[in-house]
Coordinates of C-alpha atoms in Angstrom, one line a residue:
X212 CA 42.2 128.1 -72.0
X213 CA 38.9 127.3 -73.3
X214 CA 35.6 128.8 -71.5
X215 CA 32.1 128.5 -71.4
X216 CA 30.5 132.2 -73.1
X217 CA 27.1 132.7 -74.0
X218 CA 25.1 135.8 -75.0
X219 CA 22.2 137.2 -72.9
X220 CA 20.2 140.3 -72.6
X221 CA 22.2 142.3 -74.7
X222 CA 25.1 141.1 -72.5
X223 CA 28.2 138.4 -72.9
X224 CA 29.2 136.4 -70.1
X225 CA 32.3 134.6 -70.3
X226 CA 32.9 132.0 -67.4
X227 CA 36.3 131.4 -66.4
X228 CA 37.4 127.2 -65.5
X229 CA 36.7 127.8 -61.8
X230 CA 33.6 129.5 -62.1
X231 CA 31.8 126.8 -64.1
X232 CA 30.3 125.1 -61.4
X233 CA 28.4 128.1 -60.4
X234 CA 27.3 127.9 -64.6
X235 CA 27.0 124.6 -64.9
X236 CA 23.0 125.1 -66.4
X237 CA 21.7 127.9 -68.9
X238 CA 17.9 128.0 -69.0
X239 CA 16.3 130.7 -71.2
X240 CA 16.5 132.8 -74.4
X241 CA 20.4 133.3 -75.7
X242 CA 21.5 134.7 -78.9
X243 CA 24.3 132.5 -78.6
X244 CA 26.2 129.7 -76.5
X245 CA 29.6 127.7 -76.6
X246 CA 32.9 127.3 -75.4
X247 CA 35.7 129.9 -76.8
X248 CA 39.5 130.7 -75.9
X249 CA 41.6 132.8 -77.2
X250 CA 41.4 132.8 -81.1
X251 CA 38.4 130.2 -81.3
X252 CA 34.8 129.7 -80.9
X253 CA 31.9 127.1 -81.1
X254 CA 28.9 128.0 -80.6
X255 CA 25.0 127.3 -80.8
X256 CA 22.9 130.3 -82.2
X257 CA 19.4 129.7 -81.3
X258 CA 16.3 131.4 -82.9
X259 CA 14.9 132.9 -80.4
X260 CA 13.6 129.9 -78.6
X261 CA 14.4 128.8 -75.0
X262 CA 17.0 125.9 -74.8
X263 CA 18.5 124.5 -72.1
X264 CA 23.0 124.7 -72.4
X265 CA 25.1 122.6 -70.2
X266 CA 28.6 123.0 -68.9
X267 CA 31.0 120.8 -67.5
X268 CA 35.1 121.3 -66.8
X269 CA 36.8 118.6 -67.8
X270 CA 40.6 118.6 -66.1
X271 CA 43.0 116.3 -67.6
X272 CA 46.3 115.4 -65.7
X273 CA 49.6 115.5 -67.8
X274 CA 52.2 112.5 -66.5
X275 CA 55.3 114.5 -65.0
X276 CA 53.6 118.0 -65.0
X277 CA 52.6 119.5 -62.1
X278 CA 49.3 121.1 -63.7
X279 CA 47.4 119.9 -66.6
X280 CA 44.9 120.4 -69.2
X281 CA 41.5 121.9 -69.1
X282 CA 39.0 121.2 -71.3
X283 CA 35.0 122.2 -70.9
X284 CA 32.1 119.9 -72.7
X285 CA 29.0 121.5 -73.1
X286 CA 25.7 120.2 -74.7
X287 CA 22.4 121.8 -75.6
X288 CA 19.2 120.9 -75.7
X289 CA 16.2 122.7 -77.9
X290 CA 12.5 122.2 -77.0
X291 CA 11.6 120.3 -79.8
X292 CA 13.9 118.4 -82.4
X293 CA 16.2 121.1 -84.8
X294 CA 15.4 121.1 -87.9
X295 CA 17.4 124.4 -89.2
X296 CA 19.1 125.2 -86.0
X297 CA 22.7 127.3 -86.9
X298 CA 26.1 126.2 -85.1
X299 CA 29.7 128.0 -85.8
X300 CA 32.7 126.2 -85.5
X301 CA 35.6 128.0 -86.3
X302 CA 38.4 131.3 -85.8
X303 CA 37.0 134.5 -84.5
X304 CA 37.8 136.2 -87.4
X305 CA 35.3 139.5 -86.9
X306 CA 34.3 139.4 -90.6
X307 CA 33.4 135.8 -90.8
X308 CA 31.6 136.2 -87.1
X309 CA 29.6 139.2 -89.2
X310 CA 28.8 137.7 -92.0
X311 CA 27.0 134.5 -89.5
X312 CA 25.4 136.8 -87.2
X313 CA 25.7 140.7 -86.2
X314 CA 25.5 139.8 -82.5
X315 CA 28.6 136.8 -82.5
X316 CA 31.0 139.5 -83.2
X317 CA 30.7 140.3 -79.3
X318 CA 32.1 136.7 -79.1
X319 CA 35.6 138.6 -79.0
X320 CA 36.6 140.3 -76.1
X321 CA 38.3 143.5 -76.9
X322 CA 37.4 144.9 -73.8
X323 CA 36.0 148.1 -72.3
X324 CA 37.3 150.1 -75.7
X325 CA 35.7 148.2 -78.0
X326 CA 33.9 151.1 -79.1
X327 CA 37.1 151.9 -80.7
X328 CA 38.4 148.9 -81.5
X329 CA 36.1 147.8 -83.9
X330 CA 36.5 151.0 -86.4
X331 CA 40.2 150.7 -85.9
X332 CA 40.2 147.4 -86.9
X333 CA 37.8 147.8 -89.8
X334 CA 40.0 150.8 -90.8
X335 CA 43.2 148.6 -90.1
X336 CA 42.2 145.6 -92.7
X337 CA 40.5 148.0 -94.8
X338 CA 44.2 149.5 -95.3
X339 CA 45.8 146.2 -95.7
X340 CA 43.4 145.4 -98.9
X341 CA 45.7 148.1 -100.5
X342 CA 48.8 147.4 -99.3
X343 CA 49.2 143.5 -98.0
X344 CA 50.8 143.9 -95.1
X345 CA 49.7 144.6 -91.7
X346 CA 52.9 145.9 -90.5
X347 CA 52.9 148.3 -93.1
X348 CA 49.2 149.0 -93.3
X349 CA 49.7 149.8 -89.1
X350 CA 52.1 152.6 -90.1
X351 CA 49.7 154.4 -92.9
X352 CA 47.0 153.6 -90.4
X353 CA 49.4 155.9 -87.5
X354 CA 49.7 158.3 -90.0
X355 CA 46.5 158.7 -91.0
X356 CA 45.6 159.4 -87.4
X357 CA 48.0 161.3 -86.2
X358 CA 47.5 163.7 -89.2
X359 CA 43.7 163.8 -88.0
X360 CA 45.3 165.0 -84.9
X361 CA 47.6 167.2 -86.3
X362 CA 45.7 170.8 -85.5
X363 CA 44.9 169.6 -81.4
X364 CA 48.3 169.1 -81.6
X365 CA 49.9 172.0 -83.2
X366 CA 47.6 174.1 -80.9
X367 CA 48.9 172.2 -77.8
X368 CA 52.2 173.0 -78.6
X369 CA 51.9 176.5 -79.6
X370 CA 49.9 176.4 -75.8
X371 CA 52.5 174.8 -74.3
X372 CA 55.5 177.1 -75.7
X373 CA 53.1 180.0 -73.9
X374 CA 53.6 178.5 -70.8
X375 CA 57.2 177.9 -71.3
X376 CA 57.4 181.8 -71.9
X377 CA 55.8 182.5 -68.2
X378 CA 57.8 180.5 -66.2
X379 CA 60.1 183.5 -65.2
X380 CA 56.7 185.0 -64.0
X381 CA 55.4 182.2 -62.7
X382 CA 58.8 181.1 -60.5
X383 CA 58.5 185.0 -59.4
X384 CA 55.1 184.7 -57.9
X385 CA 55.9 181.0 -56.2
X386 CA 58.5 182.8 -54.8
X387 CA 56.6 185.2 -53.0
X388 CA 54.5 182.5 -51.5
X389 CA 57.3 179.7 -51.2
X390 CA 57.9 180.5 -47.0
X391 CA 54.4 180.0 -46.7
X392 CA 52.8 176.0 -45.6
X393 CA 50.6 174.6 -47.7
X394 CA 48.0 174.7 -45.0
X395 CA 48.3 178.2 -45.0
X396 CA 45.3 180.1 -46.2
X397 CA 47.0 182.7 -47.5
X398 CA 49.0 180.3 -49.9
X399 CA 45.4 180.0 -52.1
X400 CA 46.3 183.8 -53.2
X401 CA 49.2 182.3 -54.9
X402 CA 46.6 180.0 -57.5
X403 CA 44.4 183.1 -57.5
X404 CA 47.5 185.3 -58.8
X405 CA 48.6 182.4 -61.1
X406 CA 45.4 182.3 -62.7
X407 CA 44.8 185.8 -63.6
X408 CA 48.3 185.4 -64.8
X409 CA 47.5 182.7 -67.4
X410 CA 44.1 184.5 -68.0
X411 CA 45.6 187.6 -68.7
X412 CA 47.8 185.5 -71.3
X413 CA 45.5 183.5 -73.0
X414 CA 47.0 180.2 -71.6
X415 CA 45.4 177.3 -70.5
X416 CA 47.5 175.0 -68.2
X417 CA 45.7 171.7 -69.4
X418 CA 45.8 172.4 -73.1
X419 CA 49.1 170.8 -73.2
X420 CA 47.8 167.1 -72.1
X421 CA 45.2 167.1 -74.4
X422 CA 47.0 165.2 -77.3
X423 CA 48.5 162.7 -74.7
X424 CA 44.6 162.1 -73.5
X425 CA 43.4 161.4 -77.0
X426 CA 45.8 159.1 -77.5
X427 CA 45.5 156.9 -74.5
X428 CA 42.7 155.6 -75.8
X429 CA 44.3 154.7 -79.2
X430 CA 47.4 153.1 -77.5
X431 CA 44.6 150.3 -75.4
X432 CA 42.7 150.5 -78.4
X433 CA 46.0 149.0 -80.3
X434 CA 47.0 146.9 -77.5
X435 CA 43.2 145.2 -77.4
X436 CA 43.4 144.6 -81.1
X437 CA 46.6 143.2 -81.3
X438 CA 46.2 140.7 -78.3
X439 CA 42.7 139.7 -79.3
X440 CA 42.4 140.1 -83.2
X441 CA 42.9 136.8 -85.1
X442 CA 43.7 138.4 -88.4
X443 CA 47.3 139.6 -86.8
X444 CA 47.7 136.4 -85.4
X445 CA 51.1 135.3 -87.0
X446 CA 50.8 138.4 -88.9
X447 CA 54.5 139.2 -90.4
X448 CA 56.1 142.4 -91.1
X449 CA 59.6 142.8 -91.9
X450 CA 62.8 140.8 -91.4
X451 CA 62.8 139.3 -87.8
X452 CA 59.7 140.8 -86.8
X453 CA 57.6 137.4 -88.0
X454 CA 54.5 137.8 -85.9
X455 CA 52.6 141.4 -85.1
X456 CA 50.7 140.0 -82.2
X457 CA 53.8 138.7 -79.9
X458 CA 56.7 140.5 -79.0
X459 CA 59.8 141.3 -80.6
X460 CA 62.4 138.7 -80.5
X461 CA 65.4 140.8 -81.0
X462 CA 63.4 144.1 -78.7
X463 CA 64.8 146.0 -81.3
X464 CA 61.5 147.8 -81.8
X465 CA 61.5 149.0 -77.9
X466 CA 64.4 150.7 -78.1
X467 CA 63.9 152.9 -81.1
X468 CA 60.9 153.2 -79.5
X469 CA 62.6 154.5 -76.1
X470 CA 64.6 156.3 -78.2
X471 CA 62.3 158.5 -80.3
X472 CA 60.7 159.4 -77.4
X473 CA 63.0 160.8 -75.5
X474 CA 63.9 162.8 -78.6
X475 CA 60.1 164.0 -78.7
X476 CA 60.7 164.7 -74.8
X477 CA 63.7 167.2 -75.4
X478 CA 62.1 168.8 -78.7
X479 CA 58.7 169.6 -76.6
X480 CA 58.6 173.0 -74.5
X481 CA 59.8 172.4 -71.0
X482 CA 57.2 173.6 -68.5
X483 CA 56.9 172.9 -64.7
X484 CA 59.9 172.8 -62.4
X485 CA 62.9 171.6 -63.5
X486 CA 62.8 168.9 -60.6
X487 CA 59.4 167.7 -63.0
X488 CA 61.5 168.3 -66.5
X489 CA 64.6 165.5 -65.6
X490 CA 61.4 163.2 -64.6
X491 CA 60.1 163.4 -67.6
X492 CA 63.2 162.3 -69.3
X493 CA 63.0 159.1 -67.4
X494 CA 59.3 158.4 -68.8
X495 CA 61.2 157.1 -72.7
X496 CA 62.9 154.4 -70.1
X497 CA 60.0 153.3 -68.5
X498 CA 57.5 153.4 -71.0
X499 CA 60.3 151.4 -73.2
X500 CA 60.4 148.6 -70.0
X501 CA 56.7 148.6 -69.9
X502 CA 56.7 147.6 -73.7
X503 CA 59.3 145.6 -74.0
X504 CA 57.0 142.2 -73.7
X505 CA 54.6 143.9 -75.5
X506 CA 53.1 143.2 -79.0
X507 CA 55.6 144.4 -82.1
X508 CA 52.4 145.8 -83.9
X509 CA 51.8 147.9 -81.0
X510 CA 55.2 149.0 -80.1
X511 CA 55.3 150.0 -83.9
X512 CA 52.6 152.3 -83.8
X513 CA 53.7 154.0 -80.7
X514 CA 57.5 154.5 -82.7
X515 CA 55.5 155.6 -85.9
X516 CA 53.1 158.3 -83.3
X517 CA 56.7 159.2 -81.9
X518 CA 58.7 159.8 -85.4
X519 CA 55.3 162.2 -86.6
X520 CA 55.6 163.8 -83.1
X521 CA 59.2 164.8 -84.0
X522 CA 58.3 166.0 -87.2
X523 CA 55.6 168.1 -86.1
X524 CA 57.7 169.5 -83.3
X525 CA 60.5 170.8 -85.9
X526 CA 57.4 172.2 -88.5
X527 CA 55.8 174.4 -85.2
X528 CA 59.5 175.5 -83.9
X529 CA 59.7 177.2 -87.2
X530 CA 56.6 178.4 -87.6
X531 CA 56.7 180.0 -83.8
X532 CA 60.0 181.3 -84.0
X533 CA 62.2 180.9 -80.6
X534 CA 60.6 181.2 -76.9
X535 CA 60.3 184.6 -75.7
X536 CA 62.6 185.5 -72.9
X537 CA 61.1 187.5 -70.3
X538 CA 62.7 189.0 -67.8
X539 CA 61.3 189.4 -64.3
X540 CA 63.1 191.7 -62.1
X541 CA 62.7 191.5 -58.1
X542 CA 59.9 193.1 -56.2
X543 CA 62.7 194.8 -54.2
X544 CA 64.3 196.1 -57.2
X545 CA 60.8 197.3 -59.0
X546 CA 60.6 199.1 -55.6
X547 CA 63.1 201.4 -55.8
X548 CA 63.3 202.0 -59.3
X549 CA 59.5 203.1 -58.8
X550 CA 60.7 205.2 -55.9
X551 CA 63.4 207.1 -58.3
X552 CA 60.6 207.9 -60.4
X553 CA 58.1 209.6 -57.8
X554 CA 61.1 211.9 -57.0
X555 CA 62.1 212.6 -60.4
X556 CA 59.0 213.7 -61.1
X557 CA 58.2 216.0 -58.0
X558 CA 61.6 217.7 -58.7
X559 CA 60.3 218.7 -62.2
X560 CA 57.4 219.9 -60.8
X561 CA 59.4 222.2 -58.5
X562 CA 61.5 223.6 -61.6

């Protein structure tokens, strides 16, 4: 619905229908002032002069509805009569915004990533001048970054088949400590020994969230765009799929989506308990229920990021070879065999 928005001190303040009363006069300096909603904007750009803006909600009943309309009027008034004074009337189309004034770009709310929104979306229509479709030009656009991410990745994995390879020795020392409360001072030796243990190894436990970190960003980054950007509104890409910015009529896109990942689930190294391992196959089902009223353009990209995750998996198996099995024999066991030894050795002696 529409809203009053104006820019101040570096700073945009949009002012939802409820609010306006607490809005209802703008007296000062403002690099700009309108009304807005979704996909629109019009707006007053002043020259650095003081004006005076004016708000007012203007509710309008619909016969046989229970709610209604809700429009805002809003007026301004310059200190002496405009002679050159700039207005914009029209779709927040971030180019056009540009090209009228630097500052109206922050007329579009992409949120608190719009640090990266704004390259991706540059880098998004700067692909689509080459190949004309923003469905396709979101793929090359996944690729493109995920093969910027390919060596964080690679090492994460490579990090995370390491840790995979301890879990014998890890299990062995949680063992040792497993009688023991948590409360229990003596448990902290257990993190001391498990430490040393991944020291001694050249592991690092965290490596292996990296890559999902990074990507985080990316995924709100997409999901900001796609919600916000006018250029993918009614955006098409192929077949049924007729508009990138809503969801997918036929949710065939969730599934594959569901689907991939839980392939990219069972291809990674399992690490953790195996209590944590079957959770983690039930994050593909969730995340697909999460997404499945989600945009198409975004659930695309995350199927794109999860088909290249595949790949990537198969091209480190082979280049690391198979997991090391290592075999961790009891403390009771070690023991004795260490025992047999002391008294092998004395009887040689004697000889």
């Amino acid at each position: 619905s529409p809203q009053p928005i104006f820019y101040r001190d570096r700073d945009v303040t949009r002012v939802g229908f409820g609010d306006i009363a607490e809005y209802q006069t703008i007296d000062g300096v403002v690099g700009f002032a309108g009304v807005d909603d979704h996909y629109f904007l019009s707006a007053a750009l002043p020259k650095a002069q003081p004006v005076l803006v004016r708000y007012q909600p203007v509710p309008v009943s619909v016969p046989g509805s229970d709610g209604g309309l809700q429009f805002v009027s809003w007026s301004i008034r310059f200190p002496k009569p405009p002679a050159a004074e700039r207005f914009f009337f029209g779709p927040k189309d971030f180019d056009v915004l540009r090209a009228v004034d630097q500052e109206l770009v922050r007329a579009i709310d992409f949120g608190i990533f719009d640090w990266l929104v704004t390259p991706l979306l540059r880098s998004l229509k700067w692909v689509n001048t080459y190949v004309g479709n923003y469905g396709w030009s979101i793929v090359v656009l996944t690729i493109l970054i995920n093969l910027a991410m390919f060596p964080l990745r690679h090492k994460s994995v490579v990090s995370m088949r390491r840790m995979q390879s301890l879990q014998p020795e890890v299990k062995a020392i949680q063992d040792r400590y497993a009688k023991l409360k948590m409360s229990d001072p003596a448990r902290q030796k257990m993190n001391v020994e498990l430490m040393n243990l991944y020291r001694e190894r050249g592991v690092n436990p965290a490596s292996g969230c990296v890559p999902m970190l990074l990507t985080m960003p990316v995924l709100f980054a997409f999901y900001a765009m796609l919600s916000v950007a006018i250029e993918l509104r009614g955006a098409p890409f192929v077949g049924w799929i007729r508009d990138l910015s809503t969801y997918d009529p036929w949710f065939i896109t969730p599934i594959v989506m569901g689907i991939t990942q839980f392939i990219q689930t069972k291809m990674s190294p399992a690490t953790g308990d195996p209590t944590q391992q079957k959770m983690m196959l039930f994050m593909p089902l969730i995340f697909m229920t999460m997404l499945i009223y989600a945009p198409s353009g975004l659930v695309l990209y995350w199927t794109v990021s999860n088909l290249w995750a595949i790949g990537q998996q198969a091209v480190t198996n082979r280049l690391i070879g198979p997991t090391p099995v290592r075999a961790v024999r009891p403390p009771a066991e070690r023991r004795v065999k260490t025992a047999g030894a002391g008294k092998s050795a004395a009887a040689k002696e004697r000889k």
